[in-house]
CSV table of C-alpha atoms in Angstrom, one decimal:
chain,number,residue,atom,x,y,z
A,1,UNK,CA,177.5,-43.4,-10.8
A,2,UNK,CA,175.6,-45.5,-8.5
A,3,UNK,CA,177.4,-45.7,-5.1
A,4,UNK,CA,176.9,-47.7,-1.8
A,5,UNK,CA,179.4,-47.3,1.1
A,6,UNK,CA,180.0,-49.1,4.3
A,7,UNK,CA,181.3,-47.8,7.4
A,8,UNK,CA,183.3,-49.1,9.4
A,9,UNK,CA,185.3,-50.8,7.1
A,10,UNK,CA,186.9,-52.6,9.5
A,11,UNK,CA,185.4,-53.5,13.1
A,12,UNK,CA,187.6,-55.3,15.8
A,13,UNK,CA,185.1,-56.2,19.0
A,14,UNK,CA,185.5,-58.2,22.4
A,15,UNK,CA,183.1,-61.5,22.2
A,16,UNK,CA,180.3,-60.5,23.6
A,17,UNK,CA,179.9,-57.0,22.5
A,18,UNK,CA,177.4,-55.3,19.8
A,19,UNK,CA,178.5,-54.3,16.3
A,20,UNK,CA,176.4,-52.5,13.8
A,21,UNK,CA,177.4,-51.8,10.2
A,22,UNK,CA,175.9,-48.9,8.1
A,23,UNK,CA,175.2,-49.0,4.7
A,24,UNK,CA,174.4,-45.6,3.0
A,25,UNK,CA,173.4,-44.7,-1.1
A,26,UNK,CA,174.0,-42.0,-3.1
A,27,UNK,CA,170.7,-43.1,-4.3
A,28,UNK,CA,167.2,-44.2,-3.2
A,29,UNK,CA,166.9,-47.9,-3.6
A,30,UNK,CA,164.5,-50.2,-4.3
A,31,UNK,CA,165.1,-52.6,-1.4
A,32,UNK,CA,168.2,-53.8,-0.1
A,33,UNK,CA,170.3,-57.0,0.7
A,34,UNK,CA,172.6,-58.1,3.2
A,35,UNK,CA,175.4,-61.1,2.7
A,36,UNK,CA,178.0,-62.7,5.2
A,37,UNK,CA,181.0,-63.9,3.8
A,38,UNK,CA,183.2,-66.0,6.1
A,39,UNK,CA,187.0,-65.7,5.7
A,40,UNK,CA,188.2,-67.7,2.7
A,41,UNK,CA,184.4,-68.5,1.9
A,42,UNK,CA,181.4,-66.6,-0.1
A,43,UNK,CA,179.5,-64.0,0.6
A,44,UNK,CA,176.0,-65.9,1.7
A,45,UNK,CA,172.0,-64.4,1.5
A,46,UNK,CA,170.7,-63.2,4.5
A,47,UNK,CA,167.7,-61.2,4.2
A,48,UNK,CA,166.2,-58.8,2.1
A,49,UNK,CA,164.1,-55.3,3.1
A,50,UNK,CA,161.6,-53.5,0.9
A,51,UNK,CA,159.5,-51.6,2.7
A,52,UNK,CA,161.1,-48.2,4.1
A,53,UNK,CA,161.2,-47.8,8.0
A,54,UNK,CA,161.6,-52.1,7.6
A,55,UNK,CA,162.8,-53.6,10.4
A,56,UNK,CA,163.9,-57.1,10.6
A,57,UNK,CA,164.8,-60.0,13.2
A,58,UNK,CA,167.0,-63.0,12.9
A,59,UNK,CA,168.2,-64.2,16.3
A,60,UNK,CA,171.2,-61.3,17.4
A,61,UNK,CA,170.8,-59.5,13.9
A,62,UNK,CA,168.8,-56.8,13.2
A,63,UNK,CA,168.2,-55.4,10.0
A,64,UNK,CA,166.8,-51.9,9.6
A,65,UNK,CA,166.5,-49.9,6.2
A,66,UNK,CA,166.2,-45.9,6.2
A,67,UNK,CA,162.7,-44.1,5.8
A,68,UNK,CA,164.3,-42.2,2.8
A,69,UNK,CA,165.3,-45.8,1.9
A,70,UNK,CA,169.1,-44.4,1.0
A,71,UNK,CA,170.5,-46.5,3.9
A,72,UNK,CA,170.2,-49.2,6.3
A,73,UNK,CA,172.1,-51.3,8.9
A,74,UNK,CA,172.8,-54.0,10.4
A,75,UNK,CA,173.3,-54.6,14.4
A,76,UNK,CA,174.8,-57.7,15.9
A,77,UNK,CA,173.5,-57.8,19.8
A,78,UNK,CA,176.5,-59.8,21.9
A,79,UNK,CA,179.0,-61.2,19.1
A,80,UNK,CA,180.2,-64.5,18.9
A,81,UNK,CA,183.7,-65.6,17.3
A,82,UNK,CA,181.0,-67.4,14.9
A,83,UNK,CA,180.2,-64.0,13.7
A,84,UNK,CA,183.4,-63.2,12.2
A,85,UNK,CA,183.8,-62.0,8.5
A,86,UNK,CA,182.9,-59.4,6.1
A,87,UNK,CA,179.4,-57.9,5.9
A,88,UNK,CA,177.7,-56.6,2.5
A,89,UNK,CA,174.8,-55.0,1.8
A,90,UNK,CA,173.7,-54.7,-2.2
A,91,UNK,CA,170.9,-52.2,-3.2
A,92,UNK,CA,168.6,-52.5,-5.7
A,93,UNK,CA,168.6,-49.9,-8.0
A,94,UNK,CA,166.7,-50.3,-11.6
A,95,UNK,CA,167.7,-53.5,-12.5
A,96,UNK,CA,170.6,-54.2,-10.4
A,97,UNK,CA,172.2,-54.9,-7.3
A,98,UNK,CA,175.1,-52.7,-6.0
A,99,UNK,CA,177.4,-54.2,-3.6
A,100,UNK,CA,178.5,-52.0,-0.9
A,101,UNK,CA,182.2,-51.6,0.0
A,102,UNK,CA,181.7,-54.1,3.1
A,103,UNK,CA,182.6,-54.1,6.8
A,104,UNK,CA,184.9,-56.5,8.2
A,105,UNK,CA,184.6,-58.2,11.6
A,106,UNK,CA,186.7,-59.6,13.7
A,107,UNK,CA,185.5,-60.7,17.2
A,108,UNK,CA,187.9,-61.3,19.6
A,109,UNK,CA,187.4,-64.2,22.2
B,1,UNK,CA,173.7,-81.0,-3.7
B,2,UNK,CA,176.1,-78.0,-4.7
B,3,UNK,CA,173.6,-75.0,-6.0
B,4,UNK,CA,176.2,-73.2,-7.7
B,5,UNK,CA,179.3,-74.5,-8.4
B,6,UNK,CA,182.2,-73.3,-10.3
B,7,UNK,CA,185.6,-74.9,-11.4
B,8,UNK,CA,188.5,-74.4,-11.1
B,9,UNK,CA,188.7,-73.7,-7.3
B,10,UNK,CA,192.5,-72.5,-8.1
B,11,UNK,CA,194.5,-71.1,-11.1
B,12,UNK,CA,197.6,-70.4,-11.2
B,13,UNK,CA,198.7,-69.5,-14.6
B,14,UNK,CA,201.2,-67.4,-16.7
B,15,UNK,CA,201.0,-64.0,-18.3
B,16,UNK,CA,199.8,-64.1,-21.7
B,17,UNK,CA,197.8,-67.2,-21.2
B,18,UNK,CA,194.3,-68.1,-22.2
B,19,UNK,CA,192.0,-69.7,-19.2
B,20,UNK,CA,188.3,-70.6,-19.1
B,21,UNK,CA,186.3,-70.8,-15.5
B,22,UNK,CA,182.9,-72.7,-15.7
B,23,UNK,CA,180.2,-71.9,-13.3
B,24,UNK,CA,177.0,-74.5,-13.5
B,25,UNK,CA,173.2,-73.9,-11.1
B,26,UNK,CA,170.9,-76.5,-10.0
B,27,UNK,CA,168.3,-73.9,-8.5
B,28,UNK,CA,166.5,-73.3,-11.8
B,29,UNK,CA,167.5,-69.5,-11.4
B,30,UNK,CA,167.2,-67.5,-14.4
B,31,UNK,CA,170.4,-65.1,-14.1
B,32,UNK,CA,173.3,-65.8,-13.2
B,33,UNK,CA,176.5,-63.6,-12.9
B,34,UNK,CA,180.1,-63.1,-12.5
B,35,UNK,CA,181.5,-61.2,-9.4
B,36,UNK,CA,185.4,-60.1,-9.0
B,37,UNK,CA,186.4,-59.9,-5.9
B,38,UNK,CA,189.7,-57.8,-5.4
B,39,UNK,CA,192.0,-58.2,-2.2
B,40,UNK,CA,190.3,-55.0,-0.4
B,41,UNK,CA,187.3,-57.4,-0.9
B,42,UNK,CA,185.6,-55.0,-3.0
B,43,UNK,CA,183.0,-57.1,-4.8
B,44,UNK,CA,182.3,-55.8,-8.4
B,45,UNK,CA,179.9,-56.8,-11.1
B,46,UNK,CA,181.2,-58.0,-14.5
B,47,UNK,CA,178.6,-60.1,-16.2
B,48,UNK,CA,174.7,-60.5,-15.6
B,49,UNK,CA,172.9,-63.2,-18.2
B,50,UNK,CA,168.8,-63.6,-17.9
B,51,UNK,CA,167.8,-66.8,-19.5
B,52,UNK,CA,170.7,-67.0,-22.0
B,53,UNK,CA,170.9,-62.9,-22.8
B,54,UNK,CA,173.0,-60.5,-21.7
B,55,UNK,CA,171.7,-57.5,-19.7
B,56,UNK,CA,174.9,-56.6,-17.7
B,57,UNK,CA,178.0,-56.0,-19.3
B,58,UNK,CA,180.3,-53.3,-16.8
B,59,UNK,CA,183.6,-52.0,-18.0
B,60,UNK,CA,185.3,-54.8,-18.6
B,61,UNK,CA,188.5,-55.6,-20.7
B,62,UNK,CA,187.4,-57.2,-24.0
B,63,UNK,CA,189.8,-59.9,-22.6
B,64,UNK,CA,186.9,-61.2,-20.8
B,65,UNK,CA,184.3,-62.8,-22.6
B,66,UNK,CA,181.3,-64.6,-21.3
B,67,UNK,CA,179.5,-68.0,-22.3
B,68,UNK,CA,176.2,-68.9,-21.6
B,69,UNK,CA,175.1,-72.2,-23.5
B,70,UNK,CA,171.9,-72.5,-21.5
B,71,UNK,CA,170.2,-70.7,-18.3
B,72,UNK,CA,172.2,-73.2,-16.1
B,73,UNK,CA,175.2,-72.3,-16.9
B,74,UNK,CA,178.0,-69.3,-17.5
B,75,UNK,CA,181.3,-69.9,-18.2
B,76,UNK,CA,183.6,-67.0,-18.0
B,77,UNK,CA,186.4,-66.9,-20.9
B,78,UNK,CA,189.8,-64.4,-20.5
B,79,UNK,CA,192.6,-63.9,-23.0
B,80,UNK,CA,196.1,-62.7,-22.6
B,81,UNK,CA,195.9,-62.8,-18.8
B,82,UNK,CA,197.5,-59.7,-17.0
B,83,UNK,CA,199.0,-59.4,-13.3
B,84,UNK,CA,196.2,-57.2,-12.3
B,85,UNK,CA,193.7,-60.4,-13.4
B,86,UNK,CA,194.7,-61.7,-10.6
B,87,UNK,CA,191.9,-61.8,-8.4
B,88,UNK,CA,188.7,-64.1,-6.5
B,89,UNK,CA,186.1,-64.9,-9.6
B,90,UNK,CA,182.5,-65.7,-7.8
B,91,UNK,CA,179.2,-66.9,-10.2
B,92,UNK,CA,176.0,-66.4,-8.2
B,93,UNK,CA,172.6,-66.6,-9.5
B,94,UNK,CA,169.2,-65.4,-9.0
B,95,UNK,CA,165.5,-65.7,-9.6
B,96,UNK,CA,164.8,-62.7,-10.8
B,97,UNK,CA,166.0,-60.0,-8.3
B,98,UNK,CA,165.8,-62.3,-5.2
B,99,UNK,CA,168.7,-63.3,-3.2
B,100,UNK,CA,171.9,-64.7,-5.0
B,101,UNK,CA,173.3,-67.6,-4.5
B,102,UNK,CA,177.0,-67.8,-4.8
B,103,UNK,CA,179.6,-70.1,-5.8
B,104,UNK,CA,182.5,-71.2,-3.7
B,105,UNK,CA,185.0,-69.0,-6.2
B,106,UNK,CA,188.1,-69.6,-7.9
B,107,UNK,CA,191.2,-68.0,-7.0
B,108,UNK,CA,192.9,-66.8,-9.8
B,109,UNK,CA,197.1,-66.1,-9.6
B,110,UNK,CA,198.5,-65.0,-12.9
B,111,UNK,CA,202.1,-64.7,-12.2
Protein backbone atom coordinates (compact mmCIF):
# COMPACT_ATOMS: atom_id res chain seq x y z
CA UNK A 1 0.00 0.00 0.00
CA UNK A 2 0.67 3.57 -0.38
CA UNK A 3 3.51 4.61 2.00
CA UNK A 4 5.21 8.05 3.07
CA UNK A 5 8.06 8.05 5.52
CA UNK A 6 9.84 10.78 7.51
CA UNK A 7 13.17 10.82 8.61
CA UNK A 8 14.41 11.84 11.32
CA UNK A 9 11.76 10.98 13.34
CA UNK A 10 12.88 12.81 16.04
CA UNK A 11 15.26 16.02 15.73
CA UNK A 12 16.81 17.70 18.90
CA UNK A 13 18.76 21.18 17.70
CA UNK A 14 20.55 24.17 19.56
CA UNK A 15 18.38 27.53 18.85
CA UNK A 16 19.85 28.81 16.14
CA UNK A 17 20.80 25.88 14.13
CA UNK A 18 19.23 24.45 10.70
CA UNK A 19 16.93 21.36 10.58
CA UNK A 20 15.66 19.78 7.44
CA UNK A 21 13.05 16.97 7.44
CA UNK A 22 12.71 14.43 4.45
CA UNK A 23 9.75 13.10 3.24
CA UNK A 24 10.11 10.13 0.79
CA UNK A 25 7.09 7.79 -1.29
CA UNK A 26 6.91 4.48 -2.24
CA UNK A 27 5.07 6.24 -4.93
CA UNK A 28 4.98 9.23 -7.32
CA UNK A 29 2.69 11.80 -6.04
CA UNK A 30 0.67 14.22 -7.36
CA UNK A 31 1.83 17.22 -5.23
CA UNK A 32 2.53 17.30 -1.73
CA UNK A 33 1.61 19.08 1.60
CA UNK A 34 3.40 20.08 4.60
CA UNK A 35 1.56 20.74 8.23
CA UNK A 36 3.04 21.95 11.76
CA UNK A 37 1.51 20.81 14.60
CA UNK A 38 2.50 22.49 17.88
CA UNK A 39 2.66 20.26 21.07
CA UNK A 40 -0.79 19.61 22.38
CA UNK A 41 -2.24 21.53 19.25
CA UNK A 42 -3.22 20.46 15.46
CA UNK A 43 -1.37 19.86 12.75
CA UNK A 44 -1.74 23.41 10.70
CA UNK A 45 -1.46 24.03 6.49
CA UNK A 46 1.52 25.33 5.39
CA UNK A 47 2.07 25.04 1.77
CA UNK A 48 1.53 22.96 -0.92
CA UNK A 49 3.98 21.92 -4.19
CA UNK A 50 2.95 20.60 -7.52
CA UNK A 51 5.26 21.12 -9.86
CA UNK A 52 8.38 18.69 -9.68
CA UNK A 53 11.95 20.36 -9.01
CA UNK A 54 9.31 23.11 -6.90
CA UNK A 55 10.94 25.02 -4.65
CA UNK A 56 9.30 27.19 -2.18
CA UNK A 57 9.99 30.19 0.32
CA UNK A 58 8.35 31.21 3.56
CA UNK A 59 10.67 33.29 5.76
CA UNK A 60 13.34 30.41 7.31
CA UNK A 61 11.36 27.44 5.57
CA UNK A 62 12.04 26.07 2.46
CA UNK A 63 10.13 23.68 0.74
CA UNK A 64 11.54 21.53 -2.03
CA UNK A 65 9.74 18.55 -3.76
CA UNK A 66 11.94 15.77 -5.78
CA UNK A 67 12.19 15.80 -9.68
CA UNK A 68 10.84 12.20 -9.62
CA UNK A 69 8.27 13.84 -7.42
CA UNK A 70 8.59 10.65 -4.82
CA UNK A 71 10.04 13.01 -2.16
CA UNK A 72 10.53 16.35 -0.75
CA UNK A 73 11.80 18.33 2.30
CA UNK A 74 11.65 20.72 4.31
CA UNK A 75 14.68 23.03 5.79
CA UNK A 76 14.39 25.39 8.66
CA UNK A 77 17.54 28.02 8.28
CA UNK A 78 18.51 29.19 12.15
CA UNK A 79 15.54 27.64 14.47
CA UNK A 80 13.69 29.34 16.91
CA UNK A 81 12.12 27.74 20.23
CA UNK A 82 8.86 29.04 18.15
CA UNK A 83 9.61 26.29 15.74
CA UNK A 84 9.16 23.46 17.94
CA UNK A 85 6.71 20.50 17.17
CA UNK A 86 6.01 17.74 14.77
CA UNK A 87 6.32 18.25 11.00
CA UNK A 88 4.01 16.29 8.37
CA UNK A 89 4.09 16.11 4.93
CA UNK A 90 0.78 14.39 3.13
CA UNK A 91 1.04 13.33 -0.62
CA UNK A 92 -1.39 13.28 -2.94
CA UNK A 93 -1.91 10.19 -4.54
CA UNK A 94 -5.30 9.56 -6.71
CA UNK A 95 -7.67 10.90 -4.56
CA UNK A 96 -6.13 11.21 -1.36
CA UNK A 97 -3.74 12.51 0.87
CA UNK A 98 -1.18 10.26 2.83
CA UNK A 99 0.15 11.56 5.94
CA UNK A 100 3.73 10.87 6.42
CA UNK A 101 5.05 9.35 9.75
CA UNK A 102 6.29 12.99 10.88
CA UNK A 103 9.42 14.51 12.34
CA UNK A 104 9.50 15.86 15.73
CA UNK A 105 11.44 18.98 16.76
CA UNK A 106 12.67 20.11 19.64
CA UNK A 107 14.85 23.35 19.66
CA UNK A 108 16.73 23.80 22.47
CA UNK A 109 17.36 27.48 23.78
CA UNK B 1 -14.70 32.57 14.19
CA UNK B 2 -13.65 28.83 14.86
CA UNK B 3 -13.40 27.15 11.06
CA UNK B 4 -13.62 23.74 12.29
CA UNK B 5 -14.56 22.90 15.44
CA UNK B 6 -15.21 19.70 17.17
CA UNK B 7 -16.78 18.75 20.65
CA UNK B 8 -15.97 17.27 23.04
CA UNK B 9 -12.35 18.53 23.64
CA UNK B 10 -12.01 15.52 26.30
CA UNK B 11 -13.70 12.04 26.97
CA UNK B 12 -13.06 10.06 29.40
CA UNK B 13 -15.31 7.20 29.28
CA UNK B 14 -15.68 3.40 30.23
CA UNK B 15 -15.21 0.18 28.31
CA UNK B 16 -18.26 -0.90 26.68
CA UNK B 17 -19.72 2.45 26.35
CA UNK B 18 -21.30 4.27 23.40
CA UNK B 19 -19.87 8.02 22.63
CA UNK B 20 -20.59 10.44 19.80
CA UNK B 21 -17.91 13.37 18.75
CA UNK B 22 -19.39 16.15 16.53
CA UNK B 23 -17.18 18.12 14.22
CA UNK B 24 -19.06 21.34 12.56
CA UNK B 25 -17.06 23.83 9.32
CA UNK B 26 -17.78 27.39 8.59
CA UNK B 27 -15.31 27.44 5.42
CA UNK B 28 -17.91 26.15 2.99
CA UNK B 29 -15.47 23.18 2.36
CA UNK B 30 -16.94 20.25 0.66
CA UNK B 31 -15.09 17.22 2.44
CA UNK B 32 -14.50 16.89 5.49
CA UNK B 33 -12.71 13.95 7.46
CA UNK B 34 -11.84 12.17 10.48
CA UNK B 35 -8.09 11.74 11.52
CA UNK B 36 -6.78 9.40 14.53
CA UNK B 37 -3.95 10.32 15.93
CA UNK B 38 -2.09 7.59 18.05
CA UNK B 39 0.55 8.44 20.80
CA UNK B 40 3.57 7.87 18.26
CA UNK B 41 1.65 10.67 16.54
CA UNK B 42 0.99 8.69 13.59
CA UNK B 43 -1.83 10.50 11.89
CA UNK B 44 -4.26 7.96 10.06
CA UNK B 45 -7.26 8.42 7.86
CA UNK B 46 -10.64 6.99 8.90
CA UNK B 47 -13.42 8.75 7.25
CA UNK B 48 -13.51 11.17 4.03
CA UNK B 49 -17.25 12.62 3.13
CA UNK B 50 -17.55 14.89 -0.23
CA UNK B 51 -20.74 16.84 -0.08
CA UNK B 52 -22.68 14.42 2.09
CA UNK B 53 -21.10 10.88 0.41
CA UNK B 54 -18.73 8.81 1.47
CA UNK B 55 -15.53 8.26 -0.70
CA UNK B 56 -13.10 7.15 2.12
CA UNK B 57 -13.82 4.46 4.34
CA UNK B 58 -10.10 2.79 5.68
CA UNK B 59 -10.08 -0.33 7.82
CA UNK B 60 -11.95 0.62 10.39
CA UNK B 61 -13.81 -1.38 13.20
CA UNK B 62 -17.63 -1.40 12.36
CA UNK B 63 -17.66 0.13 15.83
CA UNK B 64 -17.11 3.39 14.24
CA UNK B 65 -19.72 4.82 12.28
CA UNK B 66 -19.83 8.14 10.63
CA UNK B 67 -22.66 10.95 10.28
CA UNK B 68 -22.85 13.45 7.89
CA UNK B 69 -26.40 15.34 8.01
CA UNK B 70 -25.13 18.15 5.65
CA UNK B 71 -21.65 19.24 3.98
CA UNK B 72 -20.93 21.24 7.16
CA UNK B 73 -20.88 18.81 9.39
CA UNK B 74 -19.46 15.02 10.42
CA UNK B 75 -20.14 13.61 13.50
CA UNK B 76 -18.23 10.52 14.24
CA UNK B 77 -20.33 7.70 16.19
CA UNK B 78 -18.30 4.55 18.24
CA UNK B 79 -19.93 1.57 20.03
CA UNK B 80 -18.61 -0.66 22.61
CA UNK B 81 -15.43 1.44 23.21
CA UNK B 82 -12.19 -0.61 23.59
CA UNK B 83 -8.73 0.35 25.47
CA UNK B 84 -7.00 0.61 22.20
CA UNK B 85 -9.85 3.54 21.18
CA UNK B 86 -8.14 5.36 23.14
CA UNK B 87 -6.62 7.95 21.15
CA UNK B 88 -6.52 12.06 19.62
CA UNK B 89 -9.76 12.24 17.10
CA UNK B 90 -9.07 15.35 14.62
CA UNK B 91 -11.95 16.49 11.79
CA UNK B 92 -10.37 18.61 9.05
CA UNK B 93 -11.91 19.70 5.92
CA UNK B 94 -11.10 20.65 2.50
CA UNK B 95 -12.06 22.19 -0.74
CA UNK B 96 -11.54 19.73 -2.91
CA UNK B 97 -7.93 18.56 -2.50
CA UNK B 98 -6.56 21.87 -1.14
CA UNK B 99 -5.10 22.34 2.17
CA UNK B 100 -7.16 20.94 5.33
CA UNK B 101 -8.17 22.70 7.91
CA UNK B 102 -8.14 20.98 11.21
CA UNK B 103 -10.01 20.94 14.36
CA UNK B 104 -8.62 21.44 17.77
CA UNK B 105 -9.27 17.47 18.55
CA UNK B 106 -10.73 15.53 21.17
CA UNK B 107 -8.83 13.45 23.39
CA UNK B 108 -10.37 10.42 23.89
CA UNK B 109 -9.42 8.05 27.33
CA UNK B 110 -11.51 4.91 27.51
CA UNK B 111 -10.38 3.37 30.68
Amino acid sequence: GQQVMQIPQYQHVQEGEDFTTYCNSSTTLSNIQWYKQRPGGHPVFLIQLVKSGEVKKQKRLTFQFGEAKKNSSLHITATQTTDVGTYFCAGRSGNQFYFGTGTSLTVIP
Amino acid sequence: DTAVSQTPKYLVTQMGNDKSIKCEQNLGHDTMYWYKQDSKKFLKIMFSYNNKELIINETVPNRFSPKSPDKAHLNLHINSLELGDSAVYFCASSLGLLGYTFGSGTRLTVV
